[in-house]
Coordinates of C-alpha atoms in Angstrom, one line a residue:
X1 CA -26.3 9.8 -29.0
X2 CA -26.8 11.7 -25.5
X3 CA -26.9 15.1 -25.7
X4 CA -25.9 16.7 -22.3
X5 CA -28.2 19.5 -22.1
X6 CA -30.5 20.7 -18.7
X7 CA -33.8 18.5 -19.0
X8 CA -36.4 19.1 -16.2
X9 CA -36.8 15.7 -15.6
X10 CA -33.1 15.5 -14.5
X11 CA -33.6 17.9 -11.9
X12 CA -36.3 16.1 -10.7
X13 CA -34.2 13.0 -10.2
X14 CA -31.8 15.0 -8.9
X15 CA -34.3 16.8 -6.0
X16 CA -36.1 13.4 -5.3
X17 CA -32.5 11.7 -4.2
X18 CA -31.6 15.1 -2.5
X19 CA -34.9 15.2 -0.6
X20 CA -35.0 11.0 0.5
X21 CA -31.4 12.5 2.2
X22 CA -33.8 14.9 4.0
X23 CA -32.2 17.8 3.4
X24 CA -33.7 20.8 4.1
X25 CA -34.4 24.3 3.3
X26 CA -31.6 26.2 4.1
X27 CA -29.3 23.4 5.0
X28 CA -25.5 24.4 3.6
X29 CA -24.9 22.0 1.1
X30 CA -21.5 21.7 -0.7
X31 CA -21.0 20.8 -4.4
X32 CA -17.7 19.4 -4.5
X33 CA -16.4 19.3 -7.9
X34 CA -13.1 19.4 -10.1
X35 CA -12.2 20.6 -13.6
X36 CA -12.9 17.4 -15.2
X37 CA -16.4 16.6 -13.5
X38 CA -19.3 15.9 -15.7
X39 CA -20.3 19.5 -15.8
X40 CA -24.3 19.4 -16.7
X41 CA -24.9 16.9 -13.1
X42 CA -22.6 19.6 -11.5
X43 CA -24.8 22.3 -12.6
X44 CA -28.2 19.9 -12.1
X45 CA -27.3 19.9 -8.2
X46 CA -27.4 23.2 -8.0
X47 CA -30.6 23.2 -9.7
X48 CA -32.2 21.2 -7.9
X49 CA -30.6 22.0 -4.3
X50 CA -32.3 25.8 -4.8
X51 CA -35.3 24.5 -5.4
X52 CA -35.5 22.9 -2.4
X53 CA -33.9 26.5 -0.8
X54 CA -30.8 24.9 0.4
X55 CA -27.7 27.1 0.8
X56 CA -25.9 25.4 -1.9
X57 CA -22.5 26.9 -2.7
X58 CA -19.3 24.8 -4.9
X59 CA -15.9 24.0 -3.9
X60 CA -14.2 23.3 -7.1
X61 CA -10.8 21.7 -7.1
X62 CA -8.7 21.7 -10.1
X63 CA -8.0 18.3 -11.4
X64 CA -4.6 17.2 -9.9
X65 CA -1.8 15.7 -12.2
X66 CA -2.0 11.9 -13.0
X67 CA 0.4 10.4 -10.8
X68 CA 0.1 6.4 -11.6
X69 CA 1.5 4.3 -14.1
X70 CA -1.7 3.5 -16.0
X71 CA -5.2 5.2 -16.5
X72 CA -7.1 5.3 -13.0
X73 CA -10.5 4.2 -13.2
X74 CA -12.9 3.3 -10.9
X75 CA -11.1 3.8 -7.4
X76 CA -13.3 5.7 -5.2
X77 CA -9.9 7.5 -4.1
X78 CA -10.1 10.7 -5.3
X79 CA -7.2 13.0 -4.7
X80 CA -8.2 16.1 -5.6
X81 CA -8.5 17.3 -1.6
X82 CA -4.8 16.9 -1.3
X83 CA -5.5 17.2 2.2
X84 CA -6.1 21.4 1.8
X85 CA -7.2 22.3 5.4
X86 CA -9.2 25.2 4.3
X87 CA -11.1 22.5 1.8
X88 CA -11.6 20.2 4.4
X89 CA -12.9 22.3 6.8
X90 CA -15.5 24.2 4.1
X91 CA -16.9 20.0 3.7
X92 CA -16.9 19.5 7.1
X93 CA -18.5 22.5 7.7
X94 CA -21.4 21.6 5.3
X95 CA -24.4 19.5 6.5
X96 CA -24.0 18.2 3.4
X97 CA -21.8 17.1 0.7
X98 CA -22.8 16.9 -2.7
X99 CA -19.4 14.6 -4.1
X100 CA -19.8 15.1 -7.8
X101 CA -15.5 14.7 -8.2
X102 CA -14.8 12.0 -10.9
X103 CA -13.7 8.8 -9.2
X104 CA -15.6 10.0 -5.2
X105 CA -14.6 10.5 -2.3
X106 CA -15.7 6.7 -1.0
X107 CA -11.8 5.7 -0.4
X108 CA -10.2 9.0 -0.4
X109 CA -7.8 9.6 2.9
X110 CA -9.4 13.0 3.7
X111 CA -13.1 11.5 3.8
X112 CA -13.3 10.4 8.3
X113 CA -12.5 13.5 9.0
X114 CA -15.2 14.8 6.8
X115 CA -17.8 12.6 8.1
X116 CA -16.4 12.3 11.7
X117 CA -17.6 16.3 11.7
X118 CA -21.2 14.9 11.2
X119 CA -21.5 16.0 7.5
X120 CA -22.6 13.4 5.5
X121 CA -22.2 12.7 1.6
X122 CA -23.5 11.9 -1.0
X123 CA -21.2 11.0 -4.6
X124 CA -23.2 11.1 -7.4
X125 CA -22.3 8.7 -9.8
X126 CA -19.6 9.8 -12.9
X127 CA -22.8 9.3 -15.0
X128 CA -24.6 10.7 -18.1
X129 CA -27.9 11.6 -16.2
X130 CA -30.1 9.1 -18.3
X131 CA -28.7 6.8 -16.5
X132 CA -29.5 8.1 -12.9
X133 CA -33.2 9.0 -14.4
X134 CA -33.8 5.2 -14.8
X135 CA -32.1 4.9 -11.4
X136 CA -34.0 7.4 -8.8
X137 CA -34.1 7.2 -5.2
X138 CA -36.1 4.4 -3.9
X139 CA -37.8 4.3 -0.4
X140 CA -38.3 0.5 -0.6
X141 CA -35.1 -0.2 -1.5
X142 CA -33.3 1.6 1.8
X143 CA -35.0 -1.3 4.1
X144 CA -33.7 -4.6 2.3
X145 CA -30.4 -3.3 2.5
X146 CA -30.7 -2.3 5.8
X147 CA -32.1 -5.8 6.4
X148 CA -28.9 -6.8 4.5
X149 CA -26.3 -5.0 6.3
X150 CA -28.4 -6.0 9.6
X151 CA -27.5 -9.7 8.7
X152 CA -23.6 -9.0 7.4
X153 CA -23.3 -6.8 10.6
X154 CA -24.0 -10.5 12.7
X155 CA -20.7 -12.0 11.6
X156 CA -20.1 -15.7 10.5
X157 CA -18.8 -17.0 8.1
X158 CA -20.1 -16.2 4.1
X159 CA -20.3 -18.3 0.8
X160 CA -20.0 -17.6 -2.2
X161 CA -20.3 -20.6 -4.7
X162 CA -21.1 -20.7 -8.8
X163 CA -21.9 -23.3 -11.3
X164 CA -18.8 -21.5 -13.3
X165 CA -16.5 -22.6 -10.4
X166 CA -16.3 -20.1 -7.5
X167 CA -15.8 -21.1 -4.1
X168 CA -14.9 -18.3 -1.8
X169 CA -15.5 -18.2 1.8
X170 CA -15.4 -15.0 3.9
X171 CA -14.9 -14.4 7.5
X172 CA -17.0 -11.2 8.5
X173 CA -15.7 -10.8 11.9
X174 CA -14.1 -7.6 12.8
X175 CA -15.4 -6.3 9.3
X176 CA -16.7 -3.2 8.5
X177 CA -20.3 -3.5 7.2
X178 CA -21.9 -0.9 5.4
X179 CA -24.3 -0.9 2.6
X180 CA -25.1 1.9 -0.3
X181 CA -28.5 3.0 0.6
X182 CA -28.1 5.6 -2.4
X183 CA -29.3 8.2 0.1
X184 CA -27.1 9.8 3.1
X185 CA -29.7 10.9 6.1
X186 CA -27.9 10.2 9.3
X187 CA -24.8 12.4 10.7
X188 CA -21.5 11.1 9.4
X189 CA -23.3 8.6 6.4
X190 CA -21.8 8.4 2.8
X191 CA -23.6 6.7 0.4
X192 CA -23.7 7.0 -3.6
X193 CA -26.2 7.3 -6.1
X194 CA -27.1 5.1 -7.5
X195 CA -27.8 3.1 -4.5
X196 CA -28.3 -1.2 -3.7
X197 CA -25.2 -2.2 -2.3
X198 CA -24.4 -4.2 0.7
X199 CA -21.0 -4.7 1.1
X200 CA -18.5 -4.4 3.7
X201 CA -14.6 -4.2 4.3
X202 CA -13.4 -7.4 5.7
X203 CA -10.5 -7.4 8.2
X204 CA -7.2 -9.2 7.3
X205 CA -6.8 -12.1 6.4
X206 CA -10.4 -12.8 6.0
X207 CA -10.7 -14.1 2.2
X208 CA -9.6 -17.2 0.8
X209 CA -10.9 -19.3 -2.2
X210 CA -11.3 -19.1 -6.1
X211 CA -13.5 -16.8 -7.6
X212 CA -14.2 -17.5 -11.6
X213 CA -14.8 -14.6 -13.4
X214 CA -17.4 -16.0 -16.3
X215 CA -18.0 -14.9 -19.6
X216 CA -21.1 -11.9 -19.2
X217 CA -19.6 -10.9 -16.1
X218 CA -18.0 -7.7 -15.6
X219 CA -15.1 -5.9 -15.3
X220 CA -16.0 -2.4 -13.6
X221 CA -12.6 -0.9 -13.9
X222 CA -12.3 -1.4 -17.9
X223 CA -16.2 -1.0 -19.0
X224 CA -16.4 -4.3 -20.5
X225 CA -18.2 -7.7 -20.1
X226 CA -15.9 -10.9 -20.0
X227 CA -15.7 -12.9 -22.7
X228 CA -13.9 -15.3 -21.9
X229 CA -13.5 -17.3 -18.4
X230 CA -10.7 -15.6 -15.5
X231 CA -9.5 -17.7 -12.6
X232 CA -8.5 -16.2 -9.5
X233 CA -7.2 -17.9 -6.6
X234 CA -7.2 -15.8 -3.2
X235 CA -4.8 -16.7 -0.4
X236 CA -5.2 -14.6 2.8
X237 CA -6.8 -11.5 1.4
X238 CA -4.6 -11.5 -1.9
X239 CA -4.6 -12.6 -5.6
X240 CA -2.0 -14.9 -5.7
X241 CA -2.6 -16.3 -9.5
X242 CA -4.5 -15.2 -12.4
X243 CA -5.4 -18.0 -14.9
X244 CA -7.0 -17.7 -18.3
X245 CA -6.4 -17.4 -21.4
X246 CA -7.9 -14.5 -24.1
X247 CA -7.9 -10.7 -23.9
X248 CA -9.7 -10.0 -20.3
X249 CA -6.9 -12.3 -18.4
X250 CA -4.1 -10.5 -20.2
X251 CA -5.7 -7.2 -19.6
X252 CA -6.1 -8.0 -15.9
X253 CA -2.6 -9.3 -15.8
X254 CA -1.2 -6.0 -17.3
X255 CA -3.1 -3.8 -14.8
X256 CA -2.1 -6.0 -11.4
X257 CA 1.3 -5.5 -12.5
X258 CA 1.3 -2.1 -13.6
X259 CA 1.2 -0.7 -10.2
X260 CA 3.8 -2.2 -8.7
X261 CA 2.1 -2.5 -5.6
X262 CA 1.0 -5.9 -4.0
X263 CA -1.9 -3.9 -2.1
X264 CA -3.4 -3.8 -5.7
X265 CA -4.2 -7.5 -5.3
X266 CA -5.6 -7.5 -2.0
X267 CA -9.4 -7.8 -1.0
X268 CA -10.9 -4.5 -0.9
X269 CA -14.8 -4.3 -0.2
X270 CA -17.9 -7.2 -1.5
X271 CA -20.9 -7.9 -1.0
X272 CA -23.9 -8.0 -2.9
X273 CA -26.6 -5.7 -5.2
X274 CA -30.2 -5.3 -4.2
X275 CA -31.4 -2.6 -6.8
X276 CA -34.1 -4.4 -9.3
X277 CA -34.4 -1.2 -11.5
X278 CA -30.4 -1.6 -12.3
X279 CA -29.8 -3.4 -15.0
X280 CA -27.1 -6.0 -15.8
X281 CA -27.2 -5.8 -19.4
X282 CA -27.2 -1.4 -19.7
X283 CA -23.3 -1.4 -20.2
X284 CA -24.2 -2.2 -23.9
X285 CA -26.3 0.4 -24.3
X286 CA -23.8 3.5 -23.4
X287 CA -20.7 4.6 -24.8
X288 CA -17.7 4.4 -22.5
X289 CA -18.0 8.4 -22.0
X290 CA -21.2 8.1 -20.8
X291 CA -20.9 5.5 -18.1
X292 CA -19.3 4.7 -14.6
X293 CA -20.8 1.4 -14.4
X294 CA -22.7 2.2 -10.9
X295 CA -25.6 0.2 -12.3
X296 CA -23.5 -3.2 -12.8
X297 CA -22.4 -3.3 -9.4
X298 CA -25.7 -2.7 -8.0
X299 CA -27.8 -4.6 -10.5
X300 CA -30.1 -7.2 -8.1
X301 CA -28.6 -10.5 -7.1
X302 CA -25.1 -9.9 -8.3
X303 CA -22.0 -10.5 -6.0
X304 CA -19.6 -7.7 -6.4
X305 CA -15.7 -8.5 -5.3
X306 CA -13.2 -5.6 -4.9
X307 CA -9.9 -5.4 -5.0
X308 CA -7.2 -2.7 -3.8
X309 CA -8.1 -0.1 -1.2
X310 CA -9.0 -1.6 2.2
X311 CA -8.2 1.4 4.9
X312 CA -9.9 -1.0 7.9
X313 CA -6.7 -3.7 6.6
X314 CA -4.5 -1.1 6.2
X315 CA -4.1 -0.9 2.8
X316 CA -4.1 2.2 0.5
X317 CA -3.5 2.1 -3.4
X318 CA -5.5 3.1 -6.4
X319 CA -5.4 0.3 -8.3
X320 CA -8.8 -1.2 -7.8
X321 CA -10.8 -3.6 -9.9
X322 CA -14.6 -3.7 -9.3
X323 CA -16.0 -7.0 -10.4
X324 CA -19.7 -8.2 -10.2
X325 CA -20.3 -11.7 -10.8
X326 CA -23.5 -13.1 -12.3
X327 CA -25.6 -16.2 -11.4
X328 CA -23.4 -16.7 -8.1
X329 CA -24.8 -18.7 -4.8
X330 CA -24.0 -16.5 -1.7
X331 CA -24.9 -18.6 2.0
X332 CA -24.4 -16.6 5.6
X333 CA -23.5 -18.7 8.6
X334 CA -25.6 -21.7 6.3
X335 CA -28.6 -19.4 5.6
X336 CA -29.0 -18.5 1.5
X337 CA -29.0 -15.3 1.0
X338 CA -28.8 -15.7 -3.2
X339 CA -29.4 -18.6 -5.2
X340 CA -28.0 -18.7 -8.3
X341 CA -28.4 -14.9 -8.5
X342 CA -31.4 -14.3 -7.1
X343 CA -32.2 -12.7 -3.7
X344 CA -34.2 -14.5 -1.2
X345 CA -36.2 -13.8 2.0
X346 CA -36.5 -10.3 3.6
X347 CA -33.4 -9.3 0.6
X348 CA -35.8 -10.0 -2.4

């Protein structure tokens, strides 16, 4: 149905979320790529970044052989750096990184020594550009998630509670709070477009509790909406059973286990999505192709739980599910934040 072919309202999303990053006219900006990037937003960022007169030049890094047992999707951990020094230091040397590599480089080992140079990035979504029309850069939306991480950054104790069944409770201490601003502007930022996300990393140990999975919620990794209810019960960080009955609790099962790996079932990143122009129900509308499901986990209200990669616990793998929840309850240190999937006070 989508044709990929250069529209000039696609470069104009792409300048607007390249200039709400503030960068500048000649600013070096790198457009990281691979073989197997979505090659019309490759060539879009370049569009766009010489209008705007940066010094926009590409590293592009052949796709690396598939070394896991199953299809990776959705990891964040893309290994197509393979820690390359002269790679590295062409990104590091950048003011700016323009991450348009297939899964990002959100989780990829190579990425704090990227940022610790001060170069800050910014992965744009595996998406057909329709879908980061609908989602541009928004100026109102970079304060309520600062005013969200503010909060997360406090520490406490969160809540996370459902009519379905969920009761999780989080310790935030010693985490590592961030939030997707969809814009990088400061030295040493990442952030991906499309933006709304506050989330964090907790420390070890921090996670305990049941988190139901309900039918319309969905499951990132595989594209799809649940259809049927999934039970997980989380023990110190980690998925220690899977109940449910029906196609997405077998699918689930089969993935965990695939990897061999108990770091595949530990706690990776949550939090919560702020954007209101995302939209829940868009999965339906794209084919699989066309869609990395950014807009799911950032859709307003939602609370998105991660598993697999955690590099502030310690734990490195690429199996990784992104899950955000519907209709969930979320309460910091007693305050609601969401109720029953809608945002509340300064977060609305």
């Amino acid at each position: 149905m989508l044709q990929d072919r250069i529209e000039w309202k696609w470069i104009e999303a792409f300048r607007a979320v390249f200039e709400l990053s503030e960068i500048q006219s000649g600013d070096p900006v790198a457009i990281l790529s691979e073989t197997q990037s979505r090659s019309i937003n490759v060539h879009l960022a370049e569009l766009a970044l010489q209008q705007i007169g940066a010094k926009a030049f590409h590293v592009v890094m052949p796709t690396p052989p598939l070394d896991a047992p199953v299809a990776v999707r959705s990891t964040g951990s893309s290994p197509i750096l393979q820690k390359i020094g002269p790679v590295v230091s062409a990104l590091k040397e950048a003011a700016f990184v323009a991450d348009l590599s297939v899964e990002g480089l959100m989780h990829a080992e190579e990425t704090p020594e990227i940022l610790g140079a001060g170069s800050r990035i910014l992965y744009i979504s595996n998406e057909h550009p329709e879908a980061l029309e609908r989602l541009k850069a928004d100026p109102d939306l970079i304060g309520r998630v600062l005013a969200g991480r503010k909060l997360m950054a406090a520490g406490g104790e969160l809540r996370v509670t459902s009519k379905a069944g969920t009761d999780l409770t989080v310790s935030l201490d010693g985490a590592r709070v961030g939030g997707n601003l969809g814009v990088a502007r400061e030295p040493g930022s990442m952030a991906t477009w499309a933006g709304g996300i506050c989330s964090c990393f907790p420390a070890r140990d921090s996670v305990n509790g049941v988190l139901v999975l309900n039918e319309g919620d969905v499951n990132c990794t595989f594209k799809r909406y649940i259809e049927k209810p999934v039970i997980l019960t989380i023990e110190q960080d980690f998925v220690s059973n899977l109940e449910g009955r029906g196609i997405d609790a077998d699918l689930m099962r089969e993935y965990f286990d695939a990897w061999g790996d108990r770091e595949a079932y530990g706690a990776s990143h949550l939090g919560w999505g702020m954007n209101h122009a995302a939209r829940w129900d868009s999965l339906a509308m794209y084919d699989k192709a066309d869609t990395n499901c950014i807009e799911q986990r950032a859709f307003a209200g939602n609370f998105l739980y991660s598993t697999g990669a955690n590099p502030f616990a310690d734990r490195y793998t690429l199996g990784h599910f992104d899950l955000p929840l519907r209709n969930c309850s979320i309460e910091l240190n007693g305050e609601v934040l969401i109720d029953n999937g809608e945002l509340k006070g300064a977060l609305a």
